[in-house]
PDB file of C-alpha atoms in Angstrom:
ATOM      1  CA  UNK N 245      54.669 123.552  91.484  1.00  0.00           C
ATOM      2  CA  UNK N 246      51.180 124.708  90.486  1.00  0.00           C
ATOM      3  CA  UNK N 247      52.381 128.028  88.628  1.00  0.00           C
ATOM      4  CA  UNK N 248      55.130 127.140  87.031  1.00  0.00           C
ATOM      5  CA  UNK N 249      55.281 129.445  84.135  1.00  0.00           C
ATOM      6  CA  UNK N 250      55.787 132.228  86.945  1.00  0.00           C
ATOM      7  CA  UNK N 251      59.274 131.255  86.990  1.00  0.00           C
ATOM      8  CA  UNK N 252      62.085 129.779  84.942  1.00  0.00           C
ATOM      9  CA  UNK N 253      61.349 125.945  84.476  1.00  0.00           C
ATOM     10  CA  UNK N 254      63.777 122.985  83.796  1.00  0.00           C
ATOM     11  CA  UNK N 255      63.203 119.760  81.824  1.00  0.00           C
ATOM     12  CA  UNK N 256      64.833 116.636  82.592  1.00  0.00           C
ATOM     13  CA  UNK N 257      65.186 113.336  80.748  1.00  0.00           C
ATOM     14  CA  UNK N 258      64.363 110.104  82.353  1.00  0.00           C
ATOM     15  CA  UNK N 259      67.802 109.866  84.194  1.00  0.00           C
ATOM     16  CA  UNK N 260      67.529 112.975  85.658  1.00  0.00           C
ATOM     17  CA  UNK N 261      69.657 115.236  83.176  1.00  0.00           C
ATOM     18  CA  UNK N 262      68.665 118.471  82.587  1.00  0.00           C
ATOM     19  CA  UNK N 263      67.293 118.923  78.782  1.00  0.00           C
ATOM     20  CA  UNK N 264      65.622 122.823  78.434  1.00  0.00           C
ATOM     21  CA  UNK N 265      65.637 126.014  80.719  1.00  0.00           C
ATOM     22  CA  UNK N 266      63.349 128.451  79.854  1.00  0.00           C
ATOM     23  CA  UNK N 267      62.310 132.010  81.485  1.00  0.00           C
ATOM     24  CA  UNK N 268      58.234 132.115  82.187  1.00  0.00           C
ATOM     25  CA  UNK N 269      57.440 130.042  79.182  1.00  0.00           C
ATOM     26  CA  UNK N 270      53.716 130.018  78.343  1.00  0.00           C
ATOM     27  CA  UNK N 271      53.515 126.238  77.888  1.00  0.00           C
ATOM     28  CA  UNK N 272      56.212 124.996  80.379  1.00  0.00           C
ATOM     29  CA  UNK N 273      57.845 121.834  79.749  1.00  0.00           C
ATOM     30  CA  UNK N 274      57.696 120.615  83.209  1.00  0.00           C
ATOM     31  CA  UNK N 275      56.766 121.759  86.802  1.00  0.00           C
ATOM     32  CA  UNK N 276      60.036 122.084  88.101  1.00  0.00           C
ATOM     33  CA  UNK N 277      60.654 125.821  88.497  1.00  0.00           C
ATOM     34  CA  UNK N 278      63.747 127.151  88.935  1.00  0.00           C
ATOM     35  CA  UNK N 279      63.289 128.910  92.100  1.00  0.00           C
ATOM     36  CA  UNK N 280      66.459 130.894  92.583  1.00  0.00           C
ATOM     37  CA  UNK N 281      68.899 129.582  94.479  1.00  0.00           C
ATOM     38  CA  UNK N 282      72.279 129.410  92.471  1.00  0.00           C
ATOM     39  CA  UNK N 283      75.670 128.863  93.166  1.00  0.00           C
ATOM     40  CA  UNK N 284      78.247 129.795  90.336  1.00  0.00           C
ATOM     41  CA  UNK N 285      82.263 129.539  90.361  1.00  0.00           C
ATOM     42  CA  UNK N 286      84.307 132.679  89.489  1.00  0.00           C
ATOM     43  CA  UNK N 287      83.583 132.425  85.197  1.00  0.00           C
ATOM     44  CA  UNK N 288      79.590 133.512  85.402  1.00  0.00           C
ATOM     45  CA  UNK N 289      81.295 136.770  85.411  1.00  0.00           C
ATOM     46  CA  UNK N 290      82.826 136.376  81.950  1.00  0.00           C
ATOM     47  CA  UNK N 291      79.490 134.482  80.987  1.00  0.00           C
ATOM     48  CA  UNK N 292      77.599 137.437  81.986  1.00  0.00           C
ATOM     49  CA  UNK N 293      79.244 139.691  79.965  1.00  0.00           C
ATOM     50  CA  UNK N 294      78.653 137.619  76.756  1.00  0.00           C
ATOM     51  CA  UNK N 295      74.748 137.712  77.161  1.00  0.00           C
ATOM     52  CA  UNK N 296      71.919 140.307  75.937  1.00  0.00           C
ATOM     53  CA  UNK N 297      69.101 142.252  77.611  1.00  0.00           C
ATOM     54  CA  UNK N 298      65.510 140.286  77.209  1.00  0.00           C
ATOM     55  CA  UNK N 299      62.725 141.942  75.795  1.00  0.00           C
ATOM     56  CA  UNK N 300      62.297 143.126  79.536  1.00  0.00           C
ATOM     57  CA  UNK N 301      65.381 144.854  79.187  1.00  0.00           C
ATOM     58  CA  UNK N 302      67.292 142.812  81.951  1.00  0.00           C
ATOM     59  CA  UNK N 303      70.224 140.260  82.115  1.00  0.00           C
ATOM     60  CA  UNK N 304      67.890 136.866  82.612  1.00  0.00           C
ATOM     61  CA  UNK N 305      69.843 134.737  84.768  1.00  0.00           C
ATOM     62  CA  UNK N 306      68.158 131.838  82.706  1.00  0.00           C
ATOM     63  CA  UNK N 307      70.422 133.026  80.062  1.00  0.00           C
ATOM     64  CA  UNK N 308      73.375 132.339  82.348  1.00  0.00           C
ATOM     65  CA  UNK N 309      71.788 129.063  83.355  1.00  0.00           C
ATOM     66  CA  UNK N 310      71.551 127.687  79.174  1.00  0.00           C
ATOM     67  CA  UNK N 311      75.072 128.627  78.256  1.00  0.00           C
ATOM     68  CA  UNK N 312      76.180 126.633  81.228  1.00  0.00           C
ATOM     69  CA  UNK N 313      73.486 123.843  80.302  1.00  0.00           C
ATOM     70  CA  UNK N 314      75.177 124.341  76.575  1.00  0.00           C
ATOM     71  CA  UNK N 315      78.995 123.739  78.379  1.00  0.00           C
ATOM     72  CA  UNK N 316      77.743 120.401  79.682  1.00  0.00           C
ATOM     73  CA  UNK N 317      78.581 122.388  82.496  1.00  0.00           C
ATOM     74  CA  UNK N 318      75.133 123.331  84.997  1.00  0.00           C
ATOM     75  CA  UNK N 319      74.153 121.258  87.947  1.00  0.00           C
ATOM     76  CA  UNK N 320      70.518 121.383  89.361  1.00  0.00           C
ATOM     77  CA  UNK N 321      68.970 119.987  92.625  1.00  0.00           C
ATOM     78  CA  UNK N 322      65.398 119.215  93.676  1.00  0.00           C
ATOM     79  CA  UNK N 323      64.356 120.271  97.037  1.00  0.00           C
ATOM     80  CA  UNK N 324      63.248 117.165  98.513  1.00  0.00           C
ATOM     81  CA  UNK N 325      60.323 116.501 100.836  1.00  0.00           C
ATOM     82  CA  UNK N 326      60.157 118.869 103.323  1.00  0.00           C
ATOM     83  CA  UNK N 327      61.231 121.915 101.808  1.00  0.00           C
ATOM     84  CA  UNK N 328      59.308 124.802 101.268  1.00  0.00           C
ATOM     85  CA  UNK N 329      59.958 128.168  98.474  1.00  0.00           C
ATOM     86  CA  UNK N 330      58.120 130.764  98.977  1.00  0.00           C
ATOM     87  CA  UNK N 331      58.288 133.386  96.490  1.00  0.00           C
ATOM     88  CA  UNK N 332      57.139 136.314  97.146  1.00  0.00           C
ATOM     89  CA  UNK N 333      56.794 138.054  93.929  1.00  0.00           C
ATOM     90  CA  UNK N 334      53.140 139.153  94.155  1.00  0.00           C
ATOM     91  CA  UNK N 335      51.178 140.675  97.073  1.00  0.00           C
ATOM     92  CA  UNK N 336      49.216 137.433  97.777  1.00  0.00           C
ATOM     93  CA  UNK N 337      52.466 135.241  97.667  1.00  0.00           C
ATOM     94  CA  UNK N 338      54.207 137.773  99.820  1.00  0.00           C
ATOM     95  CA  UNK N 339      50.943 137.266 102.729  1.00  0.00           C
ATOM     96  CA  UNK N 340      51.308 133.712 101.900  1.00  0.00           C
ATOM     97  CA  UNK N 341      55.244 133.708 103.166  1.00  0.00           C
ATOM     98  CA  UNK N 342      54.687 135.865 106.280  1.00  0.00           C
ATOM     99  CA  UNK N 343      51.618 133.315 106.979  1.00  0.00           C
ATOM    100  CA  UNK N 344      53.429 129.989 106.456  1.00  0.00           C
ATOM    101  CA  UNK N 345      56.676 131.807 108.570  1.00  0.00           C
ATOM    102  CA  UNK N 346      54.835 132.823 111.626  1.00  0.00           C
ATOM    103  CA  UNK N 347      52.873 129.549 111.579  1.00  0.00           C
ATOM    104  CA  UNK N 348      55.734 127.254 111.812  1.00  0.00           C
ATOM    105  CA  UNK N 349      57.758 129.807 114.008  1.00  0.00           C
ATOM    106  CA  UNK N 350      54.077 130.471 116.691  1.00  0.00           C
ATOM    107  CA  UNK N 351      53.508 126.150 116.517  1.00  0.00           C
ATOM    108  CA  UNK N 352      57.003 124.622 116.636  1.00  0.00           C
ATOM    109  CA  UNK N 353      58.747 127.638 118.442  1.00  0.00           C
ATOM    110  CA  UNK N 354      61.764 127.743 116.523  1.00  0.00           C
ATOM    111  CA  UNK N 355      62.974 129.951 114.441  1.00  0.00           C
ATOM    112  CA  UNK N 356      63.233 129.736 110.307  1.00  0.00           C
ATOM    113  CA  UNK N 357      66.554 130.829 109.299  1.00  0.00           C
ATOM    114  CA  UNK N 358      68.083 131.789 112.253  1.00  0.00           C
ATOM    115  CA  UNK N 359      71.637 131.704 111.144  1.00  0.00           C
ATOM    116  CA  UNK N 360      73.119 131.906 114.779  1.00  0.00           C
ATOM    117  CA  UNK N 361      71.187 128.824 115.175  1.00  0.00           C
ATOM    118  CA  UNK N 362      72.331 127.232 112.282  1.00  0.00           C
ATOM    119  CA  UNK N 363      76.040 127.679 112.178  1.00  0.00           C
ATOM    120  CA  UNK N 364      76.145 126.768 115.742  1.00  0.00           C
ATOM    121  CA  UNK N 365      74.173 123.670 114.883  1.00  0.00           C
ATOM    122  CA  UNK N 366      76.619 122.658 112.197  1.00  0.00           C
ATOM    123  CA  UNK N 367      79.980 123.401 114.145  1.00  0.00           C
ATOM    124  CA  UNK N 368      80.623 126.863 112.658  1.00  0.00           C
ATOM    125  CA  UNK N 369      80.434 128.774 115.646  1.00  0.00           C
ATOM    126  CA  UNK N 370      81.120 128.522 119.319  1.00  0.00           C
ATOM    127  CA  UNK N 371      78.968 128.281 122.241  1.00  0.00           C
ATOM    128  CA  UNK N 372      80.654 131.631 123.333  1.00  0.00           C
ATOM    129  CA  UNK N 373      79.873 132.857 120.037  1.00  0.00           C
ATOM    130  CA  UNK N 374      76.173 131.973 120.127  1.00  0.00           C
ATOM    131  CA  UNK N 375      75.620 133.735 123.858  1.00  0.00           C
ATOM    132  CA  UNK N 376      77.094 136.546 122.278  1.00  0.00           C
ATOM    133  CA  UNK N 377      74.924 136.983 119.591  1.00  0.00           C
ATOM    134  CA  UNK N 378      72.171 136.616 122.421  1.00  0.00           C
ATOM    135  CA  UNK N 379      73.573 139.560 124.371  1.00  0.00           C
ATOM    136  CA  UNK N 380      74.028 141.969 121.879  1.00  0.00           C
ATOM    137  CA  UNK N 381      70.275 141.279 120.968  1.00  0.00           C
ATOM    138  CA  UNK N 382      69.121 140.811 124.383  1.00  0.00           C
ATOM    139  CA  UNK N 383      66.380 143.515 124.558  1.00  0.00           C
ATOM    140  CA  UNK N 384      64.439 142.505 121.576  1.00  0.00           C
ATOM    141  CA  UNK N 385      62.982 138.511 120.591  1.00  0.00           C
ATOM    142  CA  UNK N 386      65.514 137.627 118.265  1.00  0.00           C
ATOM    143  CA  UNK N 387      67.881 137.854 121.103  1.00  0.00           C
ATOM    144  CA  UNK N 388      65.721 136.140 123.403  1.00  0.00           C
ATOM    145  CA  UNK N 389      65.412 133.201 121.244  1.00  0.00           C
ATOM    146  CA  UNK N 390      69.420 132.695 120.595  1.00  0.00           C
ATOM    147  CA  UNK N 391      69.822 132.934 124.827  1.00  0.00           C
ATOM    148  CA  UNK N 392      66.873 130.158 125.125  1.00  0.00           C
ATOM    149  CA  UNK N 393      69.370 128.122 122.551  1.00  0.00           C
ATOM    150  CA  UNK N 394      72.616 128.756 124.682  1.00  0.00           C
ATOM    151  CA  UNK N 395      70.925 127.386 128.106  1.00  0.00           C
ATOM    152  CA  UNK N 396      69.818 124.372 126.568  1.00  0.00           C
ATOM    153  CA  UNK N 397      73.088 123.604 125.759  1.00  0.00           C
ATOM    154  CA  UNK N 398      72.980 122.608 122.019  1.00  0.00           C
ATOM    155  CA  UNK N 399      75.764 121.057 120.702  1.00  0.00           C
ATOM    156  CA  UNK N 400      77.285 121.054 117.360  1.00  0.00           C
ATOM    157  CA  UNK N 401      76.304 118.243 115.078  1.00  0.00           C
ATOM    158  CA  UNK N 402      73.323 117.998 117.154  1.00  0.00           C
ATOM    159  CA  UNK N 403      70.979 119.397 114.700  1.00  0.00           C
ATOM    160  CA  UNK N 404      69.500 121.931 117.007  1.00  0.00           C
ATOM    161  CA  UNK N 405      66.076 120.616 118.899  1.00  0.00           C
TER     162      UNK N 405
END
């Protein structure tokens, strides 16, 4: 990542452990931002209520993210080749998103994040399901896309197109 010290960043030792997670440091450690995508079992409540506003007067998720680091306890992933965050935290970064969206939706004519699409592709929902969703959206694009993925017959497990 080019800005890193926009977001939180994580360190990692040679094997791939996480060392450090810090919020916007001015000298970050790495560029591997954390880019907000978590996933927490049911005790980040009680850790929540153990931390301190920041200087900015907020509960810093990062804050979360170190006591689990501290418990031996926090997980992280890369997103691999392929994947693409798009924050959209500043007015440019927000044009950015909508550009790099409606490019990949206007050239490979698929939708990002269509979650019909997706839970259909993985077995989650039914066929039945997925015309559904195409009816009660029939009059605008959105709904027009799901009944283009219901005639060609997708199947679960397929992995869409």
């Amino acid at each position: 990542m080019r800005d890193p010290e926009r977001y939180g960043v994580v360190e990692f030792d040679d094997a791939g452990r996480v060392l450090s997670i810090e919020e916007k440091p001015k000298t970050p450690k790495s560029n591997y931002a954390v880019v907000g995508l978590y996933f927490f079992d049911n005790r980040v409540i009680e850790v929540a209520k153990t931390i301190k506003p920041s200087a900015r007067g907020e509960l810093e998720i990062t804050d979360v993210n170190r006591i689990y680091l501290q418990n031996q306890q926090l997980a992280v992933r890369l997103l691999g080749r392929g994947f693409a965050w798009l924050d959209t935290g500043t007015y440019e970064s927000l044009l950015d998103a909508a550009s790099f969206v409606k490019t990949i939706q206007d050239r490979q004519g698929f939708k990002i994040a269509c979650l019909e699409e997706i839970a259909f592709g993985k077995g989650w929902i039914t066929a039945g399901r997925l015309q559904e969703q195409a009816r009660l959206n029939r009059k605008n694009e959105y709904g027009q896309y799901l009944s283009s993925l219901a005639k060609e017959k997708m199947t679960p497990f397929s992995g869409g197109r």
